[in-house]
Coordinates of C-alpha atoms and ligand atoms in Angstrom, one line a residue:
Chain A
X1 CA -23.0 -13.7 -13.8
X2 CA -26.7 -14.2 -13.2
X3 CA -28.6 -12.2 -10.6
X4 CA -29.4 -13.7 -7.3
X5 CA -32.7 -15.7 -7.2
X6 CA -35.2 -14.7 -4.7
X7 CA -34.1 -16.7 -1.8
X8 CA -37.1 -17.8 0.1
X9 CA -35.2 -19.9 2.5
X10 CA -33.2 -17.1 3.7
X11 CA -36.2 -15.1 4.9
X12 CA -38.0 -17.9 6.5
X13 CA -37.1 -20.5 9.1
X14 CA -36.1 -23.9 7.7
X15 CA -32.8 -24.1 5.9
X16 CA -30.8 -20.9 6.4
X17 CA -28.7 -21.8 3.3
X18 CA -28.5 -18.8 1.0
X19 CA -27.4 -18.4 -2.6
X20 CA -26.9 -21.3 -4.9
X21 CA -23.5 -22.2 -4.1
X22 CA -20.7 -22.3 -6.5
X23 CA -20.5 -24.1 -9.9
X24 CA -17.5 -24.6 -12.1
X25 CA -18.2 -26.1 -15.5
X26 CA -15.4 -27.3 -17.7
X27 CA -13.1 -24.4 -16.6
X28 CA -9.8 -24.1 -18.4
X29 CA -7.1 -21.4 -18.0
X30 CA -4.1 -21.0 -20.2
X31 CA -1.4 -18.3 -19.6
X32 CA 0.2 -16.8 -22.6
X33 CA -0.3 -18.1 -26.1
X34 CA 1.2 -20.1 -28.9
X35 CA 4.1 -22.4 -28.1
X36 CA 5.0 -20.9 -24.7
X37 CA 1.4 -21.1 -23.5
X38 CA 1.0 -22.8 -20.2
X39 CA -2.2 -24.7 -19.4
X40 CA -2.8 -24.1 -15.6
X41 CA -6.2 -25.5 -15.4
X42 CA -7.7 -28.1 -17.7
X43 CA -11.5 -28.7 -17.9
X44 CA -12.2 -28.4 -14.1
X45 CA -15.7 -29.1 -13.0
X46 CA -16.7 -28.7 -9.5
X47 CA -19.8 -28.1 -7.5
X48 CA -19.9 -26.6 -4.0
X49 CA -23.4 -26.8 -2.5
X50 CA -24.6 -23.7 -0.5
X51 CA -23.2 -23.9 3.0
X52 CA -20.7 -26.5 2.0
X53 CA -17.0 -26.4 3.1
X54 CA -14.8 -27.8 0.4
X55 CA -11.0 -28.2 0.7
X56 CA -9.0 -28.1 -2.5
X57 CA -5.9 -30.0 -2.2
X58 CA -2.9 -30.1 -4.6
X59 CA 0.8 -29.8 -5.0
X60 CA 2.4 -26.4 -5.3
X61 CA 1.9 -24.9 -8.8
X62 CA -1.0 -27.0 -9.7
X63 CA -3.3 -24.0 -10.3
X64 CA -5.2 -23.6 -7.0
X65 CA -4.5 -19.8 -6.7
X66 CA -5.5 -19.6 -10.4
X67 CA -8.7 -21.2 -9.7
X68 CA -9.6 -19.0 -6.9
X69 CA -8.8 -15.9 -8.9
X70 CA -11.2 -17.0 -11.5
X71 CA -13.9 -17.6 -9.0
X72 CA -13.2 -14.1 -7.5
X73 CA -13.5 -12.6 -11.1
X74 CA -10.1 -11.3 -10.9
X75 CA -9.2 -13.1 -14.1
X76 CA -11.2 -14.7 -16.9
X77 CA -11.2 -18.3 -17.7
X78 CA -10.0 -19.3 -21.2
X79 CA -12.9 -21.8 -21.4
X80 CA -15.8 -23.0 -19.4
X81 CA -18.2 -21.1 -17.0
X82 CA -18.2 -20.1 -13.4
X83 CA -21.4 -19.4 -11.6
X84 CA -21.6 -18.1 -8.1
X85 CA -25.3 -17.7 -8.1
X86 CA -25.2 -14.0 -7.4
X87 CA -23.5 -14.5 -4.1
X88 CA -20.9 -12.1 -2.8
X89 CA -17.3 -13.5 -3.1
X90 CA -14.8 -12.8 -0.4
X91 CA -11.2 -13.9 -1.0
X92 CA -8.3 -14.3 1.4
X93 CA -5.0 -14.2 -0.5
X94 CA -1.9 -16.3 0.1
X95 CA -0.1 -13.2 1.2
X96 CA -1.7 -10.6 3.6
X97 CA -2.1 -7.9 1.0
X98 CA -3.0 -5.4 3.6
X99 CA -3.0 -1.7 2.9
X100 CA 0.1 -0.3 4.6
X101 CA -1.3 3.3 4.9
X102 CA -4.1 2.0 7.1
X103 CA -4.0 0.9 10.6
X104 CA -5.1 -2.7 11.4
X105 CA -8.5 -1.5 12.3
X106 CA -8.6 0.8 9.3
X107 CA -8.1 -2.1 6.9
X108 CA -11.0 -4.0 8.5
X109 CA -13.2 -0.9 8.6
X110 CA -12.6 -0.3 4.9
X111 CA -13.8 -3.8 4.1
X112 CA -16.9 -3.2 6.3
X113 CA -17.5 0.1 4.6
X114 CA -17.4 -1.5 1.2
X115 CA -20.0 -3.9 2.5
X116 CA -22.4 -1.2 3.5
X117 CA -21.9 -1.3 7.2
X118 CA -22.8 2.1 8.7
X119 CA -20.0 4.3 10.0
X120 CA -20.9 4.1 13.7
X121 CA -20.9 0.4 13.7
X122 CA -17.7 -0.2 11.8
X123 CA -15.2 0.4 14.7
X124 CA -17.0 -2.0 17.0
X125 CA -17.4 -4.7 14.5
X126 CA -13.8 -4.4 13.4
X127 CA -12.8 -4.9 17.0
X128 CA -15.0 -8.0 17.2
X129 CA -13.5 -9.4 14.1
X130 CA -10.1 -8.7 15.4
X131 CA -10.9 -10.4 18.7
X132 CA -12.0 -13.5 16.8
X133 CA -8.6 -13.8 15.3
X134 CA -7.0 -13.2 18.7
X135 CA -5.7 -9.8 17.8
X136 CA -7.7 -7.6 20.3
X137 CA -5.5 -4.7 21.4
X138 CA -3.6 -4.4 18.1
X139 CA -6.2 -2.1 16.3
X140 CA -4.0 0.9 16.2
X141 CA -0.9 -0.8 14.9
X142 CA 0.1 -0.7 11.3
X143 CA 0.6 -3.8 9.3
X144 CA 4.3 -3.6 9.2
X145 CA 4.6 -3.4 13.0
X146 CA 3.0 -6.9 13.2
X147 CA 4.7 -10.3 12.5
X148 CA 3.9 -12.2 9.4
X149 CA 1.5 -14.6 11.2
X150 CA -0.3 -11.7 12.9
X151 CA -0.6 -10.0 9.5
X152 CA -2.2 -13.1 8.1
X153 CA -4.7 -13.1 10.9
X154 CA -5.6 -9.5 10.1
X155 CA -6.1 -10.6 6.5
X156 CA -8.5 -13.3 7.7
X157 CA -10.4 -10.8 9.8
X158 CA -10.7 -8.6 6.6
X159 CA -11.9 -11.5 4.5
X160 CA -14.5 -12.2 7.3
X161 CA -15.4 -8.6 7.1
X162 CA -16.2 -9.1 3.5
X163 CA -18.7 -11.9 4.4
X164 CA -20.8 -9.4 6.2
X165 CA -23.6 -8.1 4.2
X166 CA -26.2 -6.0 5.7
X167 CA -27.5 -4.4 2.6
X168 CA -28.6 -7.8 1.1
X169 CA -28.3 -10.8 3.4
X170 CA -30.2 -13.1 1.0
X171 CA -27.3 -13.1 -1.5
X172 CA -25.2 -15.5 0.4
X173 CA -21.4 -15.4 0.5
X174 CA -18.7 -17.6 -1.1
X175 CA -15.6 -17.3 1.0
X176 CA -12.4 -18.3 -0.8
X177 CA -9.3 -18.9 1.1
X178 CA -5.9 -19.4 -0.5
X179 CA -3.5 -21.3 1.9
X180 CA -4.5 -18.9 4.6
X181 CA -2.7 -20.6 7.5
X182 CA 0.5 -21.8 5.7
X183 CA 2.6 -19.2 7.4
X184 CA 1.2 -19.8 10.9
X185 CA 2.7 -21.9 13.7
X186 CA 0.7 -25.0 14.7
X187 CA -0.8 -23.6 17.8
X188 CA -2.2 -20.5 16.2
X189 CA -3.4 -22.5 13.3
X190 CA -5.4 -24.9 15.4
X191 CA -7.1 -22.0 17.1
X192 CA -8.0 -20.4 13.8
X193 CA -9.3 -23.7 12.5
X194 CA -11.9 -23.6 15.4
X195 CA -12.6 -20.0 14.6
X196 CA -13.1 -20.4 11.0
X197 CA -15.4 -23.5 11.5
X198 CA -17.4 -21.5 14.0
X199 CA -17.9 -18.5 11.7
X200 CA -18.7 -20.7 8.7
X201 CA -21.5 -22.3 10.7
X202 CA -22.8 -19.1 12.2
X203 CA -22.8 -17.1 9.0
X204 CA -23.7 -20.0 6.7
X205 CA -20.8 -19.4 4.4
X206 CA -20.0 -21.5 1.3
X207 CA -16.3 -22.1 1.6
X208 CA -13.6 -23.1 -0.8
X209 CA -10.5 -23.6 1.1
X210 CA -7.1 -24.2 -0.7
X211 CA -4.3 -25.9 1.1
X212 CA -1.5 -28.3 0.5
X213 CA -1.8 -29.7 4.0
X214 CA -3.8 -33.0 4.0
X215 CA -4.6 -33.0 7.6
X216 CA -5.8 -29.4 7.6
X217 CA -8.1 -30.3 4.6
X218 CA -9.6 -33.3 6.5
X219 CA -9.9 -31.3 9.7
X220 CA -12.0 -28.7 8.0
X221 CA -13.7 -30.0 4.9
X222 CA -17.0 -31.6 4.2
X223 CA -15.3 -32.7 1.2
X224 CA -11.6 -32.8 0.0
X225 CA -11.1 -32.4 -3.8
X226 CA -7.7 -33.6 -5.1
X227 CA -6.2 -31.6 -8.0
X228 CA -3.5 -32.9 -10.3
X229 CA -0.5 -30.9 -11.6
X230 CA 0.2 -29.4 -14.9
X231 CA -2.4 -29.1 -16.0
X232 CA -4.7 -28.9 -13.0
X233 CA -7.5 -31.4 -13.2
X234 CA -9.9 -32.8 -10.5
X235 CA -8.4 -36.2 -9.8
X236 CA -10.6 -37.5 -7.0
X237 CA -13.0 -36.3 -4.3
X238 CA -13.1 -37.6 -0.8
X239 CA -16.1 -37.0 1.3
X240 CA -15.3 -36.4 4.9
X241 CA -18.1 -37.7 7.1
X242 CA -16.3 -37.4 10.5
X243 CA -18.3 -35.7 13.2
X244 CA -17.5 -32.1 14.1
X245 CA -15.8 -30.7 16.0
X246 CA -12.8 -32.6 14.8
X247 CA -9.3 -32.4 16.1
X248 CA -6.4 -32.3 13.7
X249 CA -4.4 -34.8 15.8
X250 CA -7.3 -37.3 16.2
X251 CA -6.8 -40.9 14.7
X252 CA -9.8 -40.6 12.5
X253 CA -8.4 -37.5 10.8
X254 CA -4.9 -39.1 10.6
X255 CA -6.3 -42.3 9.0
X256 CA -8.3 -40.5 6.3
X257 CA -5.4 -38.2 5.8
X258 CA -3.1 -41.1 5.2
X259 CA -5.4 -42.5 2.5
X260 CA -5.6 -39.2 0.7
X261 CA -1.8 -38.6 1.0
X262 CA -1.3 -41.9 -0.7
X263 CA -3.3 -40.8 -3.5
X264 CA -1.6 -37.5 -3.7
X265 CA 1.8 -39.3 -3.8
X266 CA 0.7 -41.4 -6.6
X267 CA -0.4 -38.3 -8.5
X268 CA 2.9 -36.4 -7.8
X269 CA 5.1 -39.4 -8.7
X270 CA 3.4 -39.6 -12.1
X271 CA 5.2 -36.5 -12.9
X272 CA 8.5 -37.8 -11.7
X273 CA 8.4 -40.6 -14.2
Chain B
X1 CA -7.1 -9.8 25.1
X2 CA -10.3 -9.0 23.5
X3 CA -13.7 -8.8 25.2
X4 CA -16.8 -11.0 25.0
X5 CA -18.5 -10.6 21.6
X6 CA -17.2 -13.5 19.4
X7 CA -14.9 -15.5 21.7
X8 CA -17.3 -16.4 24.5
X9 CA -19.3 -19.0 22.6
X10 CA -18.6 -22.3 24.2
X11 CA -16.4 -24.5 22.0
X12 CA -16.2 -28.0 23.3
X13 CA -12.8 -28.9 22.1
X14 CA -11.0 -25.8 23.1
X15 CA -13.1 -24.4 26.0
X16 CA -10.7 -25.5 28.8
X17 CA -7.7 -24.8 26.7
X18 CA -8.7 -21.4 25.3
X19 CA -7.5 -19.1 28.1
X20 CA -4.2 -20.7 28.4
X21 CA -3.7 -20.9 24.7
X22 CA -4.7 -17.2 24.4
X23 CA -2.2 -16.3 26.9
X24 CA 0.4 -18.2 25.1
X25 CA -0.5 -16.7 21.8
X26 CA -0.3 -13.3 23.3
X27 CA 3.1 -14.2 24.5
X28 CA 4.2 -15.5 21.1
X29 CA 2.9 -12.3 19.5
X30 CA 4.7 -10.1 22.0
X31 CA 8.0 -12.0 21.3
X32 CA 7.5 -11.6 17.5
X33 CA 7.0 -7.9 17.7
X34 CA 10.0 -5.8 16.9
X35 CA 11.4 -3.9 19.8
X36 CA 11.7 -0.3 19.0
X37 CA 14.4 1.7 20.8
X38 CA 13.5 5.3 21.7
X39 CA 16.5 7.5 21.9
X40 CA 16.8 10.8 23.8
X41 CA 15.6 13.5 21.4
X42 CA 18.5 15.7 22.2
X43 CA 20.9 13.0 21.3
X44 CA 19.0 12.4 18.1
X45 CA 19.1 16.1 17.2
X46 CA 22.8 16.3 17.9
X47 CA 23.6 13.1 15.8
X48 CA 21.7 14.8 12.9
X49 CA 23.3 18.2 13.4
X50 CA 26.9 17.6 13.9
X51 CA 27.7 16.3 10.4
X52 CA 26.0 19.3 8.9
X53 CA 27.8 21.7 11.1
X54 CA 31.1 20.0 10.3
X55 CA 30.4 20.2 6.7
X56 CA 29.6 24.0 6.9
X57 CA 32.8 24.5 8.9
X58 CA 34.9 22.7 6.2
X59 CA 33.3 24.7 3.5
X60 CA 34.0 27.9 5.3
X61 CA 37.6 26.8 5.9
X62 CA 38.1 25.9 2.2
X63 CA 36.6 29.2 1.2
X64 CA 39.0 31.1 3.5
X65 CA 41.9 29.1 2.3
X66 CA 41.1 30.1 -1.3
X67 CA 41.0 33.7 -0.3
X68 CA 44.3 33.5 1.7
X69 CA 46.0 31.9 -1.3
X70 CA 45.6 35.3 -3.1
X71 CA 44.2 33.7 -6.2
X72 CA 41.8 36.7 -6.6
X73 CA 41.8 40.2 -5.2
X74 CA 39.6 40.6 -2.2
X75 CA 37.1 42.9 -3.9
X76 CA 36.5 40.1 -6.4
X77 CA 36.4 37.3 -4.0
X78 CA 35.9 38.4 -0.4
X79 CA 36.3 35.9 2.4
X80 CA 33.9 34.8 5.0
X81 CA 35.1 37.5 7.4
X82 CA 33.7 40.1 4.9
X83 CA 30.6 38.3 3.7
X84 CA 29.2 37.1 7.0
X85 CA 28.9 40.6 8.6
X86 CA 27.4 41.8 5.3
X87 CA 24.9 38.9 5.6
X88 CA 24.2 39.9 9.2
X89 CA 23.5 43.5 8.1
X90 CA 21.1 42.2 5.5
X91 CA 19.0 39.9 7.6
X92 CA 18.6 42.6 10.3
X93 CA 17.2 45.1 7.7
X94 CA 13.6 45.5 6.7
X95 CA 14.1 45.9 3.0
X96 CA 15.8 42.4 2.8
X97 CA 12.8 40.8 4.3
X98 CA 10.6 42.6 1.9
X99 CA 12.6 41.1 -0.9
X100 CA 12.5 37.6 0.6
X101 CA 8.8 38.0 1.2
X102 CA 8.1 38.8 -2.5
X103 CA 10.2 35.9 -3.7
X104 CA 8.7 33.5 -1.3
X105 CA 5.2 34.7 -2.3
X106 CA 6.2 34.0 -5.9
X107 CA 7.5 30.6 -4.9
X108 CA 4.4 29.6 -3.1
X109 CA 2.1 30.6 -5.8
X110 CA 4.2 29.0 -8.5
X111 CA 4.6 25.8 -6.6
X112 CA 0.8 25.7 -5.7
X113 CA -0.1 26.2 -9.3
X114 CA 2.5 23.6 -10.3
X115 CA 1.1 21.1 -7.8
X116 CA -2.4 21.6 -9.3
X117 CA -1.4 21.3 -12.9
X118 CA 1.0 18.4 -12.2
X119 CA -1.6 16.5 -10.2
X120 CA -4.3 17.0 -12.8
X121 CA -1.8 16.1 -15.6
X122 CA -0.4 13.1 -13.7
X123 CA -3.9 11.8 -12.9
X124 CA -5.0 12.1 -16.5
X125 CA -2.0 10.6 -18.0
X126 CA -1.9 7.6 -15.6
X127 CA -5.6 7.0 -16.1
X128 CA -5.9 7.2 -19.9
X129 CA -3.7 5.1 -22.2
X130 CA -4.1 7.4 -25.1
X131 CA -2.9 10.4 -23.1
X132 CA 0.0 8.4 -21.8
X133 CA 1.1 7.5 -25.3
X134 CA 0.6 11.1 -26.4
X135 CA 2.2 12.9 -23.4
X136 CA 4.1 10.4 -21.4
X137 CA 7.5 10.9 -22.8
X138 CA 6.8 14.6 -23.5
X139 CA 6.4 15.1 -19.7
X140 CA 9.8 13.4 -19.1
X141 CA 11.2 15.4 -21.9
X142 CA 10.1 18.7 -20.4
X143 CA 11.8 17.8 -17.2
X144 CA 15.2 17.8 -18.9
X145 CA 14.5 21.2 -20.5
X146 CA 16.6 23.9 -18.8
X147 CA 14.0 26.4 -17.5
X148 CA 16.1 29.3 -18.5
X149 CA 15.5 28.4 -22.2
X150 CA 11.8 29.2 -21.7
X151 CA 12.3 32.8 -20.7
X152 CA 12.6 34.3 -24.2
X153 CA 9.3 32.8 -25.1
X154 CA 7.8 33.7 -21.7
X155 CA 8.9 37.3 -22.0
X156 CA 7.5 37.5 -25.5
X157 CA 4.1 36.1 -24.4
X158 CA 3.8 37.9 -21.1
X159 CA 6.4 40.8 -21.3
X160 CA 8.3 41.5 -18.0
X161 CA 5.5 40.5 -15.7
X162 CA 4.7 38.1 -12.8
X163 CA 3.0 35.9 -15.3
X164 CA 6.2 35.4 -17.2
X165 CA 7.9 34.2 -14.1
X166 CA 5.0 32.1 -13.1
X167 CA 4.8 30.5 -16.5
X168 CA 8.4 29.3 -16.4
X169 CA 8.1 28.2 -12.7
X170 CA 5.1 26.0 -13.6
X171 CA 6.8 24.5 -16.7
X172 CA 9.8 23.6 -14.6
X173 CA 8.0 22.1 -11.6
X174 CA 4.8 20.6 -12.9
X175 CA 6.3 17.7 -15.0
X176 CA 8.2 16.4 -12.0
X177 CA 5.1 16.5 -9.9
X178 CA 3.1 14.8 -12.7
X179 CA 5.9 12.1 -13.1
X180 CA 5.8 11.4 -9.4
X181 CA 2.2 10.7 -9.4
X182 CA 2.4 8.6 -12.6
X183 CA 5.3 6.6 -11.0
X184 CA 3.1 6.1 -7.9
X185 CA 0.2 4.8 -9.9
X186 CA 2.3 2.6 -12.2
X187 CA 4.2 0.9 -9.4
X188 CA 1.2 0.1 -7.4
X189 CA 1.6 -3.4 -6.1
X190 CA -0.7 -5.6 -8.2
X191 CA -1.7 -7.7 -5.2
X192 CA -3.1 -4.6 -3.6
X193 CA -5.1 -3.8 -6.7
X194 CA -6.5 -7.2 -6.5
X195 CA -7.3 -7.0 -2.8
X196 CA -9.2 -3.7 -3.6
X197 CA -11.1 -5.5 -6.4
X198 CA -12.2 -8.2 -4.1
X199 CA -13.4 -5.6 -1.6
X200 CA -15.4 -3.9 -4.3
X201 CA -13.2 -0.9 -4.8
X202 CA -13.7 0.4 -8.3
X203 CA -14.0 3.8 -10.2
X204 CA -13.9 6.7 -7.9
X205 CA -13.7 4.6 -4.6
X206 CA -10.7 2.8 -6.0
X207 CA -9.0 6.1 -6.5
X208 CA -9.9 7.5 -3.1
X209 CA -9.1 4.4 -1.0
X210 CA -6.4 2.7 -3.0
X211 CA -4.7 4.4 -5.9
X212 CA -4.2 7.9 -4.3
X213 CA -3.0 6.7 -0.9
X214 CA -0.8 4.0 -2.4
X215 CA 0.9 6.6 -4.7
X216 CA 1.5 9.1 -1.9
X217 CA 5.1 8.3 -1.3
X218 CA 6.0 8.6 -5.0
X219 CA 3.9 11.8 -5.1
X220 CA 5.8 13.3 -2.2
X221 CA 9.1 12.4 -3.8
X222 CA 7.8 14.2 -7.0
X223 CA 6.9 17.3 -4.9
X224 CA 10.4 17.4 -3.5
X225 CA 11.9 17.3 -7.0
X226 CA 9.3 19.8 -8.3
X227 CA 10.3 22.2 -5.6
X228 CA 13.9 22.1 -6.5
X229 CA 13.0 22.8 -10.2
X230 CA 10.5 25.6 -9.1
X231 CA 13.2 27.2 -7.0
X232 CA 15.8 27.2 -9.7
X233 CA 13.3 28.5 -12.3
X234 CA 12.2 31.2 -9.9
X235 CA 15.8 32.4 -9.3
X236 CA 16.5 32.5 -13.1
X237 CA 13.3 34.4 -13.6
X238 CA 14.1 36.9 -11.0
X239 CA 17.4 37.7 -12.6
X240 CA 16.0 38.0 -16.1
X241 CA 12.5 39.4 -15.5
X242 CA 12.8 42.5 -13.4
X243 CA 9.5 44.2 -12.9
X244 CA 9.6 48.0 -12.1
X245 CA 11.2 48.8 -8.8
X246 CA 10.0 45.6 -7.0
X247 CA 12.7 44.1 -4.8
X248 CA 13.1 40.4 -4.8
X249 CA 16.0 38.1 -3.8
X250 CA 17.0 37.7 -7.5
X251 CA 16.9 41.5 -7.8
X252 CA 19.2 41.9 -4.8
X253 CA 21.6 39.6 -6.4
X254 CA 21.7 41.4 -9.8
X255 CA 21.8 44.8 -8.0
X256 CA 24.8 43.8 -6.0
X257 CA 26.5 42.6 -9.1
X258 CA 25.9 45.9 -10.9
X259 CA 27.3 47.7 -7.9
X260 CA 30.3 45.3 -7.8
X261 CA 29.5 44.7 -4.2
X262 CA 30.7 41.1 -4.1
X263 CA 30.3 40.6 -0.4
X264 CA 26.6 41.5 -0.7
X265 CA 26.2 39.3 -3.8
X266 CA 27.7 36.2 -2.0
X267 CA 25.6 36.9 1.0
X268 CA 22.4 36.8 -1.1
X269 CA 23.6 33.6 -2.7
X270 CA 24.0 32.1 0.7
X271 CA 20.4 33.2 1.4
X272 CA 19.2 31.4 -1.7
X273 CA 21.1 28.3 -0.8
X274 CA 19.7 28.3 2.8
X275 CA 16.1 28.8 1.7
X276 CA 16.5 26.0 -0.8
X277 CA 18.0 23.6 1.7
X278 CA 15.4 24.4 4.5
X279 CA 12.4 23.7 2.2
X280 CA 14.1 20.6 0.7
X281 CA 14.6 19.4 4.2
X282 CA 10.9 19.9 5.0
X283 CA 10.0 17.7 2.0
X284 CA 12.5 15.2 3.0
X285 CA 11.1 15.1 6.6
X286 CA 7.7 14.5 5.2
X287 CA 8.9 11.8 2.9
X288 CA 10.8 10.0 5.8
X289 CA 7.8 10.4 8.2
X290 CA 5.5 8.7 5.5
X291 CA 7.9 5.9 4.9
X292 CA 8.4 5.2 8.5
X293 CA 4.7 5.0 9.1
X294 CA 4.2 2.6 6.3
X295 CA 7.2 0.5 7.2
X296 CA 8.9 1.2 3.8
X297 CA 12.3 1.7 5.3
X298 CA 14.4 -1.3 5.7
X299 CA 16.2 0.2 8.6
X300 CA 13.4 1.4 10.8
Ligands
LIG1 N1 -0.2 -14.6 -14.5 C1 0.4 -15.8 -14.8 N2 1.1 -15.8 -16.0 C2 1.7 -17.0 -16.3 N3 1.7 -18.1 -15.6 C3 1.1 -18.1 -14.4 C4 0.4 -16.9 -14.0 N4 -0.2 -17.3 -12.8 C5 0.0 -18.5 -12.6 N5 0.9 -19.1 -13.6 C6 1.3 -20.5 -13.6 O1 0.2 -21.3 -13.5 C7 0.6 -22.4 -12.6 C8 -0.4 -22.5 -11.5 O2 -0.1 -21.4 -10.6 P1 -0.9 -21.2 -9.2 O3 -2.3 -21.1 -9.5 O4 -0.3 -20.0 -8.5 O5 -0.5 -22.6 -8.4 P2 -0.8 -23.0 -6.9 O6 -1.5 -21.8 -6.2 O7 -1.5 -24.2 -7.0 O8 0.6 -23.1 -6.3 C9 2.0 -22.2 -12.2 O9 2.8 -23.0 -13.1 C10 2.3 -20.8 -12.5 O10 3.6 -20.6 -12.8
LIG2 MG1 -1.1 -20.7 -4.8

């Protein structure tokens, strides 16, 4: 990865957009080799502008998690290049993946610590992050004492903790989220949509948000990118120009969702034939 | 719910709704949380104690039955009625506690050295592939080696000395401790490793904040097993390696055999059994506490 460019914009007034966004260039990923090799991603090219919120939409097993793992540098692409422009990468996994030996606040504080937040500030900032996912008062619990949805909210707070960067604010942060709200009930999910949107604006994050829920994608994204299955390819992109804040049950969201769903159906039924 | 900070910013679409929704959310959360029942501690102690007491009672009864059957003469196999008073005489005498003291001192030193050696060995083997290929199966092999088989060599190397006993105790216990740690590192859930990487944990910080804490339950299980091996090796050592006139639990055992004082011999055996069980229980307690805290037990 290339080092971060000197970000003039970050220091001055003007645009607060930091980093260079995210660029995927002809990225392919194959698992295994020879006859049993599985091509999970095929020549995926995708640009996410700094400060943009892009939703990645695709059927289960189409390679969405694989893509995020590649961007987070947890795995290497078989071909192609990925450039995050020197930005920090925070990833929220599909499962909570909390450390069971730490309390809820301990999990968040460890993430803050790794981002260079001084010790005396960690407790308070962890409390703020937990409050933002409506888990104030649960700091001293351990992950196994929470419900699945609550654990997922702790994981969200931890991912948000990784977007904090006191040491080098000019680097910018790419936040990757892998079906983060799949396990939540609708009411909690709506609240967290508001919260994630607010934090995205406030911190000027570049977000790549994976979901298989079309309405969720339209509710949140500046752009919805549709992936095909086996191998994963970019099929089509839908800009979402609806004014924010949006409501997931508004007619505008529903109309656009219907159009995207049709296209998704088409794509899925190609495999049935 | 949580204070000001991040939630007070006006949000047009949810502003009016938020307090109500927050309350509902808190309600949902409360419903989802598991309700933990707290039982009376005396009741809990009793429910743990009575099966043990019953088992001890049955064992004593069987023993007494064998004695009553007249299978062996009473000086060869005395019954509980002869042994228990002998045991009482022992535990109320100073020389007995001197012997127990020396044995426990050896046990503690031997176990501490084993923990040190086992931990260093386990960390090295789990960290470096070459070492694993070289020593991985050797360590498991060492575990199956009866410790008594080491004594001829130990006595040649160290004569009849504390070092000979220590040598065998460490050879008995360290492999189990190393294996516990290796298992802990090996079975670390990959998702946690990846979560750690995303946070930026690598090298030393990865060990400190992720690998070591994550392998703690397996390590404690290894300690428990290591203790069992250390205790067995130590008893074998105290029977075989007698140093001058020092008195240890093993020495009491062999002395009473030489004097054909079977009642004393069995009472020493009971002492060995009880010490072993008590310490094993302490490790078991540590293990269970850890698992409960982490939520690793299905039945909480
Ligand atoms: N480590 C792996 N080894 C082999 N195959 C894998 C691996 N990870 C993912 N796959 C396969 O790649 C495809 C895409 O997986 P994934 O990225 O998890 O899909 P999604 O997140 O879109 O549901 C699936 O067919 C899956 O079985
Ligand atoms: Mg996935």
